[in-house]
Each structure stands twice: as C-alpha cells, then as structure tokens.
mmCIF file of C-alpha atoms in Angstrom:
data_model
loop_
_atom_site.group_PDB
_atom_site.id
_atom_site.type_symbol
_atom_site.label_atom_id
_atom_site.label_comp_id
_atom_site.label_asym_id
_atom_site.label_seq_id
_atom_site.Cartn_x
_atom_site.Cartn_y
_atom_site.Cartn_z
ATOM 1 C CA UNK A 294 89.703 32.788 -161.900
ATOM 2 C CA UNK A 295 85.962 33.497 -162.025
ATOM 3 C CA UNK A 296 84.319 35.567 -159.296
ATOM 4 C CA UNK A 297 81.853 34.037 -156.866
ATOM 5 C CA UNK A 298 79.118 35.767 -154.819
ATOM 6 C CA UNK A 299 80.359 37.172 -151.555
ATOM 7 C CA UNK A 300 79.237 34.899 -148.723
ATOM 8 C CA UNK A 301 78.477 35.997 -145.203
ATOM 9 C CA UNK A 302 81.218 35.444 -142.665
ATOM 10 C CA UNK A 303 80.776 32.139 -140.882
ATOM 11 C CA UNK A 304 82.948 29.868 -138.803
ATOM 12 C CA UNK A 305 83.884 28.072 -142.017
ATOM 13 C CA UNK A 306 86.230 30.013 -144.306
ATOM 14 C CA UNK A 307 84.905 30.574 -147.834
ATOM 15 C CA UNK A 308 87.131 30.516 -150.932
ATOM 16 C CA UNK A 309 85.991 33.446 -153.077
ATOM 17 C CA UNK A 310 88.443 33.631 -155.988
ATOM 18 C CA UNK A 311 92.047 33.148 -157.078
ATOM 19 C CA UNK A 312 94.225 35.423 -159.218
ATOM 20 C CA UNK A 313 97.428 34.806 -161.157
ATOM 21 C CA UNK A 314 100.222 37.099 -159.949
ATOM 22 C CA UNK A 315 103.345 35.495 -161.418
ATOM 23 C CA UNK A 316 104.248 32.596 -163.673
ATOM 24 C CA UNK A 317 107.983 32.254 -164.325
ATOM 25 C CA UNK A 318 109.868 29.420 -166.008
ATOM 26 C CA UNK A 319 113.644 29.100 -165.658
ATOM 27 C CA UNK A 320 114.905 26.010 -167.486
ATOM 28 C CA UNK A 321 113.054 23.247 -165.564
ATOM 29 C CA UNK A 322 112.118 25.373 -162.552
ATOM 30 C CA UNK A 323 108.753 27.107 -162.409
ATOM 31 C CA UNK A 324 107.456 29.552 -159.811
ATOM 32 C CA UNK A 325 103.781 30.401 -159.467
ATOM 33 C CA UNK A 326 102.462 33.167 -157.232
ATOM 34 C CA UNK A 327 98.737 32.933 -156.592
ATOM 35 C CA UNK A 328 96.616 35.548 -154.832
ATOM 36 C CA UNK A 329 93.760 33.969 -152.909
ATOM 37 C CA UNK A 330 90.720 35.899 -151.716
ATOM 38 C CA UNK A 331 88.820 34.147 -148.942
ATOM 39 C CA UNK A 332 86.327 35.096 -146.278
ATOM 40 C CA UNK A 333 86.787 34.003 -142.702
ATOM 41 C CA UNK A 334 89.407 34.095 -139.993
ATOM 42 C CA UNK A 335 92.770 34.770 -141.701
ATOM 43 C CA UNK A 336 94.648 32.317 -139.504
ATOM 44 C CA UNK A 337 92.107 29.572 -140.213
ATOM 45 C CA UNK A 338 92.332 30.302 -143.925
ATOM 46 C CA UNK A 339 96.117 30.127 -143.858
ATOM 47 C CA UNK A 340 96.091 26.809 -142.013
ATOM 48 C CA UNK A 341 93.630 25.245 -144.457
ATOM 49 C CA UNK A 342 94.874 26.722 -147.732
ATOM 50 C CA UNK A 343 96.626 24.315 -150.102
ATOM 51 C CA UNK A 344 97.694 24.313 -153.739
ATOM 52 C CA UNK A 345 98.941 21.653 -156.112
ATOM 53 C CA UNK A 346 100.279 21.593 -159.655
ATOM 54 C CA UNK A 347 99.369 18.622 -161.827
ATOM 55 C CA UNK A 348 100.667 17.436 -165.193
ATOM 56 C CA UNK A 349 98.358 14.882 -166.821
ATOM 57 C CA UNK A 350 97.161 13.821 -163.401
ATOM 58 C CA UNK A 351 100.629 13.526 -161.844
ATOM 59 C CA UNK A 352 102.090 16.110 -159.449
ATOM 60 C CA UNK A 353 105.702 17.158 -160.174
ATOM 61 C CA UNK A 354 108.253 17.565 -157.418
ATOM 62 C CA UNK A 355 107.196 20.772 -155.695
ATOM 63 C CA UNK A 356 106.652 22.677 -152.479
ATOM 64 C CA UNK A 357 104.566 25.701 -151.551
ATOM 65 C CA UNK A 358 104.119 28.211 -148.758
ATOM 66 C CA UNK A 359 101.708 31.044 -148.050
ATOM 67 C CA UNK A 360 101.990 34.688 -147.009
ATOM 68 C CA UNK A 361 99.271 36.901 -145.579
ATOM 69 C CA UNK A 362 99.053 40.442 -146.962
ATOM 70 C CA UNK A 363 97.528 43.443 -145.258
ATOM 71 C CA UNK A 364 93.809 43.467 -145.921
ATOM 72 C CA UNK A 365 93.506 39.715 -145.558
ATOM 73 C CA UNK A 366 94.703 38.691 -149.016
ATOM 74 C CA UNK A 367 96.678 35.452 -149.065
ATOM 75 C CA UNK A 368 99.549 34.752 -151.422
ATOM 76 C CA UNK A 369 100.503 31.196 -152.284
ATOM 77 C CA UNK A 370 103.974 30.615 -153.704
ATOM 78 C CA UNK A 371 104.538 27.302 -155.472
ATOM 79 C CA UNK A 372 107.934 26.127 -156.741
ATOM 80 C CA UNK A 373 108.133 23.032 -158.936
ATOM 81 C CA UNK A 374 110.410 21.099 -161.261
ATOM 82 C CA UNK A 375 108.634 20.501 -164.567
ATOM 83 C CA UNK A 376 109.189 19.206 -168.076
ATOM 84 C CA UNK A 377 109.617 22.457 -170.066
ATOM 85 C CA UNK A 378 108.297 20.775 -173.221
ATOM 86 C CA UNK A 379 104.967 20.209 -171.470
ATOM 87 C CA UNK A 380 104.821 23.657 -169.911
ATOM 88 C CA UNK A 381 102.315 25.217 -169.710
ATOM 89 C CA UNK A 382 99.883 23.281 -171.920
ATOM 90 C CA UNK A 383 99.789 20.074 -169.837
ATOM 91 C CA UNK A 384 99.569 21.775 -166.441
ATOM 92 C CA UNK A 385 96.622 22.243 -164.096
ATOM 93 C CA UNK A 386 96.666 24.317 -160.911
ATOM 94 C CA UNK A 387 94.472 23.234 -158.008
ATOM 95 C CA UNK A 388 93.780 25.531 -155.044
ATOM 96 C CA UNK A 389 91.822 24.119 -152.108
ATOM 97 C CA UNK A 390 90.437 25.549 -148.901
ATOM 98 C CA UNK A 391 89.058 22.685 -146.879
ATOM 99 C CA UNK A 392 86.516 20.933 -149.126
ATOM 100 C CA UNK A 393 86.366 23.877 -151.587
ATOM 101 C CA UNK A 394 88.457 23.788 -154.732
ATOM 102 C CA UNK A 395 89.255 26.040 -157.689
ATOM 103 C CA UNK A 396 91.061 24.735 -160.783
ATOM 104 C CA UNK A 397 92.803 26.687 -163.528
ATOM 105 C CA UNK A 398 94.750 25.455 -166.524
ATOM 106 C CA UNK A 399 98.374 26.498 -166.388
ATOM 107 C CA UNK A 400 97.984 27.977 -169.888
ATOM 108 C CA UNK A 401 95.264 30.321 -168.608
ATOM 109 C CA UNK A 402 97.244 31.063 -165.458
ATOM 110 C CA UNK A 403 100.301 32.070 -167.519
ATOM 111 C CA UNK A 404 98.157 34.288 -169.769
ATOM 112 C CA UNK A 405 96.523 36.050 -166.808
ATOM 113 C CA UNK A 406 99.904 36.610 -165.126
ATOM 114 C CA UNK A 407 101.362 38.034 -168.337
ATOM 115 C CA UNK A 408 98.416 40.394 -168.766
ATOM 116 C CA UNK A 409 98.637 41.498 -165.133
ATOM 117 C CA UNK A 410 102.291 42.403 -165.494
ATOM 118 C CA UNK A 411 101.855 44.320 -168.743
ATOM 119 C CA UNK A 412 98.922 46.376 -167.498
ATOM 120 C CA UNK A 413 101.198 49.309 -166.654
ATOM 121 C CA UNK A 414 102.719 49.473 -170.127
ATOM 122 C CA UNK A 415 101.894 52.097 -172.727
ATOM 123 C CA UNK A 416 100.404 50.336 -175.725
ATOM 124 C CA UNK A 417 99.655 51.039 -179.353
ATOM 125 C CA UNK A 418 96.071 51.947 -178.395
ATOM 126 C CA UNK A 419 97.354 55.166 -176.790
ATOM 127 C CA UNK A 420 98.115 56.506 -180.275
ATOM 128 C CA UNK A 421 95.032 54.978 -181.905
ATOM 129 C CA UNK A 422 92.723 57.118 -179.777
ATOM 130 C CA UNK A 423 94.299 60.238 -181.279
ATOM 131 C CA UNK A 424 94.115 58.764 -184.785
ATOM 132 C CA UNK A 425 90.401 58.102 -184.276
ATOM 133 C CA UNK A 426 89.887 61.660 -183.022
ATOM 134 C CA UNK A 427 91.697 63.026 -186.086
ATOM 135 C CA UNK A 428 89.480 60.975 -188.423
ATOM 136 C CA UNK A 429 86.336 62.159 -186.641
ATOM 137 C CA UNK A 430 87.379 65.811 -186.707
ATOM 138 C CA UNK A 431 88.873 65.831 -190.223
ATOM 139 C CA UNK A 432 86.731 63.437 -192.283
ATOM 140 C CA UNK A 433 87.866 64.934 -195.585
ATOM 141 C CA UNK A 434 91.555 63.984 -195.104
ATOM 142 C CA UNK A 435 93.118 60.644 -194.234
ATOM 143 C CA UNK A 436 95.841 60.958 -191.600
ATOM 144 C CA UNK A 437 99.421 60.310 -192.711
ATOM 145 C CA UNK A 438 101.183 57.847 -190.425
ATOM 146 C CA UNK A 439 104.867 56.962 -190.469
ATOM 147 C CA UNK A 440 105.936 53.581 -189.116
ATOM 148 C CA UNK A 441 109.594 53.977 -188.241
ATOM 149 C CA UNK A 442 111.321 50.596 -188.519
ATOM 150 C CA UNK A 443 108.111 48.663 -189.121
ATOM 151 C CA UNK A 444 109.070 45.957 -191.596
ATOM 152 C CA UNK A 445 108.401 43.140 -189.112
ATOM 153 C CA UNK A 446 105.071 44.413 -187.810
ATOM 154 C CA UNK A 447 103.016 45.516 -190.778
ATOM 155 C CA UNK A 448 100.421 42.962 -191.842
ATOM 156 C CA UNK A 449 100.204 41.585 -188.320
ATOM 157 C CA UNK A 450 99.238 43.216 -185.059
ATOM 158 C CA UNK A 451 98.575 46.713 -186.360
ATOM 159 C CA UNK A 452 97.048 46.042 -189.781
ATOM 160 C CA UNK A 453 93.383 46.584 -188.876
ATOM 161 C CA UNK A 454 94.064 49.674 -186.771
ATOM 162 C CA UNK A 455 96.067 51.300 -189.577
ATOM 163 C CA UNK A 456 93.434 50.805 -192.299
ATOM 164 C CA UNK A 457 92.128 54.356 -191.837
ATOM 165 C CA UNK A 458 95.601 55.901 -192.372
ATOM 166 C CA UNK A 459 97.846 56.587 -195.335
ATOM 167 C CA UNK A 460 100.700 54.501 -194.027
ATOM 168 C CA UNK A 461 104.384 54.832 -194.918
ATOM 169 C CA UNK A 462 106.799 52.190 -193.617
ATOM 170 C CA UNK A 463 110.379 53.412 -193.261
ATOM 171 C CA UNK A 464 113.183 50.998 -192.416
ATOM 172 C CA UNK A 465 116.928 50.625 -192.768
ATOM 173 C CA UNK A 466 116.454 47.158 -194.306
ATOM 174 C CA UNK A 467 114.749 46.559 -197.657
ATOM 175 C CA UNK A 468 111.652 44.388 -197.342
ATOM 176 C CA UNK A 469 108.388 43.745 -199.181
ATOM 177 C CA UNK A 470 106.525 45.772 -196.518
ATOM 178 C CA UNK A 471 108.941 48.724 -196.579
ATOM 179 C CA UNK A 472 108.032 51.788 -198.634
ATOM 180 C CA UNK A 473 111.187 53.837 -198.075
ATOM 181 C CA UNK A 474 114.616 52.462 -197.167
ATOM 182 C CA UNK A 475 116.911 54.760 -195.198
ATOM 183 C CA UNK A 476 118.567 55.732 -191.932
ATOM 184 C CA UNK A 477 116.357 57.138 -189.157
ATOM 185 C CA UNK A 478 119.178 59.509 -188.209
ATOM 186 C CA UNK A 479 118.657 61.239 -191.571
ATOM 187 C CA UNK A 480 114.909 60.866 -192.027
ATOM 188 C CA UNK A 481 114.457 64.547 -192.832
ATOM 189 C CA UNK A 482 116.151 63.889 -196.170
ATOM 190 C CA UNK A 483 113.440 61.474 -197.280
ATOM 191 C CA UNK A 484 110.201 63.364 -196.585
ATOM 192 C CA UNK A 485 108.833 66.917 -196.767
ATOM 193 C CA UNK A 486 108.685 69.064 -193.650
ATOM 194 C CA UNK A 487 105.502 68.892 -191.546
ATOM 195 C CA UNK A 488 104.364 65.860 -193.546
ATOM 196 C CA UNK A 489 103.161 63.238 -191.040
ATOM 197 C CA UNK A 490 100.259 63.561 -188.634
ATOM 198 C CA UNK A 491 101.346 60.540 -186.619
ATOM 199 C CA UNK A 492 104.487 58.465 -186.066
ATOM 200 C CA UNK A 493 104.904 55.099 -184.424
ATOM 201 C CA UNK A 494 108.057 53.163 -183.653
ATOM 202 C CA UNK A 495 108.125 49.697 -182.095
ATOM 203 C CA UNK A 496 111.340 48.072 -180.818
ATOM 204 C CA UNK A 497 113.558 50.434 -182.799
ATOM 205 C CA UNK A 498 114.940 53.084 -180.450
ATOM 206 C CA UNK A 499 117.292 50.631 -178.730
ATOM 207 C CA UNK A 500 118.956 50.180 -182.142
ATOM 208 C CA UNK A 501 119.529 53.899 -182.790
ATOM 209 C CA UNK A 502 123.119 54.932 -182.103
ATOM 210 C CA UNK A 503 122.091 58.573 -181.696
ATOM 211 C CA UNK A 504 118.412 58.622 -180.660
ATOM 212 C CA UNK A 505 118.587 62.374 -179.938
ATOM 213 C CA UNK A 506 119.471 62.968 -183.595
ATOM 214 C CA UNK A 507 116.591 60.754 -184.729
ATOM 215 C CA UNK A 508 114.205 62.752 -182.515
ATOM 216 C CA UNK A 509 115.323 66.010 -184.161
ATOM 217 C CA UNK A 510 114.781 64.417 -187.573
ATOM 218 C CA UNK A 511 111.297 63.265 -186.568
ATOM 219 C CA UNK A 512 110.517 66.822 -185.534
ATOM 220 C CA UNK A 513 111.250 67.953 -189.085
ATOM 221 C CA UNK A 514 108.843 65.547 -190.771
ATOM 222 C CA UNK A 515 106.008 65.707 -188.207
ATOM 223 C CA UNK A 516 103.149 68.154 -188.367
ATOM 224 C CA UNK A 517 102.976 70.541 -185.403
ATOM 225 C CA UNK A 518 100.306 69.150 -183.121
ATOM 226 C CA UNK A 519 100.929 65.614 -184.336
ATOM 227 C CA UNK A 520 101.568 62.648 -182.054
ATOM 228 C CA UNK A 521 104.363 60.099 -181.876
ATOM 229 C CA UNK A 522 104.312 56.779 -180.023
ATOM 230 C CA UNK A 523 107.584 55.018 -179.199
ATOM 231 C CA UNK A 524 107.811 51.502 -177.786
ATOM 232 C CA UNK A 525 111.206 50.140 -176.780
ATOM 233 C CA UNK A 526 112.796 48.247 -173.896
ATOM 234 C CA UNK A 527 114.183 48.859 -170.438
ATOM 235 C CA UNK A 528 115.348 45.302 -169.679
ATOM 236 C CA UNK A 529 115.897 42.791 -172.460
ATOM 237 C CA UNK A 530 118.636 40.513 -173.707
ATOM 238 C CA UNK A 531 121.122 41.760 -176.280
ATOM 239 C CA UNK A 532 119.826 41.282 -179.830
ATOM 240 C CA UNK A 533 120.376 42.383 -183.438
ATOM 241 C CA UNK A 534 124.078 42.647 -182.661
ATOM 242 C CA UNK A 535 126.207 44.655 -183.108
ATOM 243 C CA UNK A 536 123.451 47.294 -183.360
ATOM 244 C CA UNK A 537 122.018 47.058 -179.859
ATOM 245 C CA UNK A 538 122.905 50.358 -178.190
ATOM 246 C CA UNK A 539 120.431 51.538 -175.536
ATOM 247 C CA UNK A 540 117.859 50.699 -172.850
ATOM 248 C CA UNK A 541 115.197 53.165 -171.672
ATOM 249 C CA UNK A 542 113.511 53.722 -168.326
ATOM 250 C CA UNK A 543 110.291 55.712 -168.036
ATOM 251 C CA UNK A 544 112.263 58.648 -166.602
ATOM 252 C CA UNK A 545 114.665 59.034 -169.530
ATOM 253 C CA UNK A 546 112.161 60.409 -172.029
ATOM 254 C CA UNK A 547 112.429 64.107 -171.066
ATOM 255 C CA UNK A 548 116.061 64.000 -172.225
ATOM 256 C CA UNK A 549 114.836 63.243 -175.752
ATOM 257 C CA UNK A 550 111.368 64.767 -175.962
ATOM 258 C CA UNK A 551 111.296 68.268 -174.474
ATOM 259 C CA UNK A 552 110.681 71.914 -175.345
ATOM 260 C CA UNK A 553 114.120 72.281 -176.952
ATOM 261 C CA UNK A 554 113.563 69.306 -179.260
ATOM 262 C CA UNK A 555 110.037 70.569 -180.006
ATOM 263 C CA UNK A 556 107.914 68.073 -178.083
ATOM 264 C CA UNK A 557 105.851 67.601 -174.954
ATOM 265 C CA UNK A 558 105.318 64.270 -173.233
ATOM 266 C CA UNK A 559 101.718 63.125 -172.971
ATOM 267 C CA UNK A 560 102.339 59.950 -170.976
ATOM 268 C CA UNK A 561 104.862 57.207 -170.338
ATOM 269 C CA UNK A 562 104.619 53.602 -169.209
ATOM 270 C CA UNK A 563 106.520 50.483 -168.202
ATOM 271 C CA UNK A 564 105.291 46.898 -168.433
ATOM 272 C CA UNK A 565 106.192 43.230 -167.883
ATOM 273 C CA UNK A 566 108.606 43.010 -164.981
ATOM 274 C CA UNK A 567 111.641 40.836 -165.686
ATOM 275 C CA UNK A 568 113.990 39.362 -163.078
ATOM 276 C CA UNK A 569 117.748 39.168 -163.378
ATOM 277 C CA UNK A 570 119.693 35.998 -162.614
ATOM 278 C CA UNK A 571 123.458 35.842 -162.812
ATOM 279 C CA UNK A 572 125.085 32.742 -164.333
ATOM 280 C CA UNK A 573 128.081 33.019 -161.982
ATOM 281 C CA UNK A 574 127.013 33.284 -158.365
ATOM 282 C CA UNK A 575 128.919 35.237 -155.721
ATOM 283 C CA UNK A 576 127.841 36.579 -152.338
ATOM 284 C CA UNK A 577 127.373 40.054 -153.780
ATOM 285 C CA UNK A 578 124.622 38.623 -156.008
ATOM 286 C CA UNK A 579 122.558 37.257 -153.123
ATOM 287 C CA UNK A 580 118.984 38.374 -153.671
ATOM 288 C CA UNK A 581 119.689 39.588 -157.214
ATOM 289 C CA UNK A 582 116.799 37.464 -158.475
ATOM 290 C CA UNK A 583 114.454 39.807 -156.604
ATOM 291 C CA UNK A 584 115.639 42.791 -158.640
ATOM 292 C CA UNK A 585 115.094 43.478 -162.304
ATOM 293 C CA UNK A 586 113.476 45.836 -164.743
ATOM 294 C CA UNK A 587 110.734 46.039 -167.344
ATOM 295 C CA UNK A 588 110.653 44.588 -170.821
ATOM 296 C CA UNK A 589 108.516 47.399 -172.236
ATOM 297 C CA UNK A 590 109.108 51.139 -172.017
ATOM 298 C CA UNK A 591 106.859 53.475 -173.943
ATOM 299 C CA UNK A 592 106.197 57.155 -174.459
ATOM 300 C CA UNK A 593 103.510 59.147 -176.235
ATOM 301 C CA UNK A 594 104.547 62.667 -177.265
ATOM 302 C CA UNK A 595 103.070 65.634 -179.111
ATOM 303 C CA UNK A 596 105.028 67.950 -181.383
ATOM 304 C CA UNK A 597 104.721 71.506 -180.093
ATOM 305 C CA UNK A 598 106.816 73.239 -182.730
ATOM 306 C CA UNK A 599 110.110 73.211 -184.633
ATOM 307 C CA UNK A 600 113.407 72.737 -182.834
ATOM 308 C CA UNK A 601 116.389 75.075 -183.024
ATOM 309 C CA UNK A 602 118.806 72.240 -182.212
ATOM 310 C CA UNK A 603 120.950 70.240 -184.630
ATOM 311 C CA UNK A 604 123.408 67.350 -184.420
ATOM 312 C CA UNK A 605 125.573 67.337 -187.497
ATOM 313 C CA UNK A 606 127.252 63.997 -186.951
ATOM 314 C CA UNK A 607 126.795 61.203 -189.446
ATOM 315 C CA UNK A 608 126.445 57.551 -188.513
ATOM 316 C CA UNK A 609 129.445 56.631 -190.634
ATOM 317 C CA UNK A 610 131.659 58.962 -188.620
ATOM 318 C CA UNK A 611 131.115 56.907 -185.482
ATOM 319 C CA UNK A 612 130.806 53.240 -186.443
ATOM 320 C CA UNK A 613 131.810 51.093 -189.373
ATOM 321 C CA UNK A 614 129.274 48.279 -188.950
ATOM 322 C CA UNK A 615 125.869 47.740 -190.542
ATOM 323 C CA UNK A 616 122.540 46.691 -189.103
ATOM 324 C CA UNK A 617 122.257 42.890 -189.327
ATOM 325 C CA UNK A 618 119.969 41.707 -192.099
ATOM 326 C CA UNK A 619 118.960 38.548 -190.237
#
C-alpha cells in the first residue's frame, strides 16, 4: 500500500503502488478488487500483472482477471473460496509485475477498502467542528448537547469528543447511561424551549415511526442557530423489530429539514456501499448483485427559527407495539 518514487519510463514496466478498492465476503466466497498503478506500456503491464491470495502459505481455490481503466490504471479482480473463520486474519495478498512484488495482509486490505468506501459519509466530526467553534467563541458557557437515542454509544466512540459539553442522553429505553427516558416524538415535553446548542442522533431515525414529528419536536428544544447531526441508514438489514420503519437516501433530507420545519441543511453524505443479493434467483434478478445502496446516510442541519407546523398525532394512536428492549 505504500508509495514508491516515480521511476522513469523504460522498456520494463515498473510497479508503483497498489490500492484496496473492495473486499467483500459472502459466506465462503470472497471478492477482492485491487487498483494497481504501474509505469510502462499498458498492454505489457496487463500481460505481466498477477495476483495471488495466500492463507498460511497455501493458496485457496481462486481465479483473477484484470481490467484497464482510462488513464492507465489497472484493476485486478480476484475471486476465491476461503475459510470464513480464518478471514481476514490469516490471509496475505501478493501482487506481482514480472520480478516485482507487493504484499499486503488481508486484514490491512479489508481495513483500507472499508475506509475507502466510507470516505463519502458524513461523520460525527462534522458536528464537532461547530462544537469546537462554540467553545472558542463562548468560553464562559459550556455547550448543551442532546444525544437522542444514545444509550449504546455513550462511553465509547464519542466520550472524548463530548467532554467539553454538558451532555444529556435521551432514550426510549432506561439504561445506566440514559439521563431522561421518553419518546422522541414528544421530546418537547421533557425540556425547555431553546435549550440545546447541539443535537446528535446515531442510528435512531430509522426507528422513528413519524420522523417529521420528531423533527418538529427537536425544533422546539434547540436554540436558534444551533446544529443537529443525524446519522442513519439507507441500506441495511431489518433490525430492532418490530420498530424498524424507514431508510433514508441523501436526497430525502429536505422533506424533513426545511424552512417550514425551521431548519437549513448544511451538508449531507452517504458512505459504505452495500450490494444486494437475492436468496431466490430468477432471470429478473440477473445483475442485481451489481446494484445496492449505502449503509450510512447522514445530514448536518442548522436551526434557523421556530416552525409554525404541528403534527398532533400520538404514537399510541398508530401502533400498539413497544420498542424491543433487547
């Protein structure tokens, strides 16, 4: 994966670097897509380029082929049958061009491919930059931050970043990390108006039966000028049943966050492409594995003012189930 100095073009192709583009495991089948940068005649490079996957020194059953992209970049596609219990930790990828060779552990390859495919997502850091700006501009007051549905995240990924905030965790399930237990569709009943400077919500909006109502409630408790970050999903398996209601693209957000609901969108993002494979094949599904969606869908919004909208429908009027406790 490391870069090497650019060599002058000669009659002998030069292997410059390799990049991880895709690493997908489906039961025992693994597909690797490797981008190879080489100097020299493209046809000569293609004829000489080889790759091999090894597990503890033994190659699994596999085959590979190459494709040449515009600009001279080569793509190697390797399909193999592997032991899933040894994937990826026991794997080693070898890429050779004549007598030149680059090796990468399959663990590193998988990590690079995952990072590459999440690079377009909108992460937690998008809100942190505004929190840091608030702290710098208002040193005499700690920002108030609401974590909507955060019982499973506090104390882990976000703990260090949240240390500068007065944090309130709100969730529908009672937990040792939850400060206030309640329904997000009625959050205005639990806090004063214009109370929070920032709001974050991770993997919650897909579980809201009426997300538009929750957005109006958030408007009530957020300070005008404050920021809200929402992370949810566009493609993901059903979970937390029976309370799994929605999936979100990056183009859906204006229906929830707009001038009428009292918000403006700062930015959106999608990340980690996921393929779709049917478990019952028919001709109409041919090529379906080349389609898919994105695991992560995120939006960062700013409250511009109060909303004149309301949705006076209670959760109990629509469904008679409860959010699963485990």
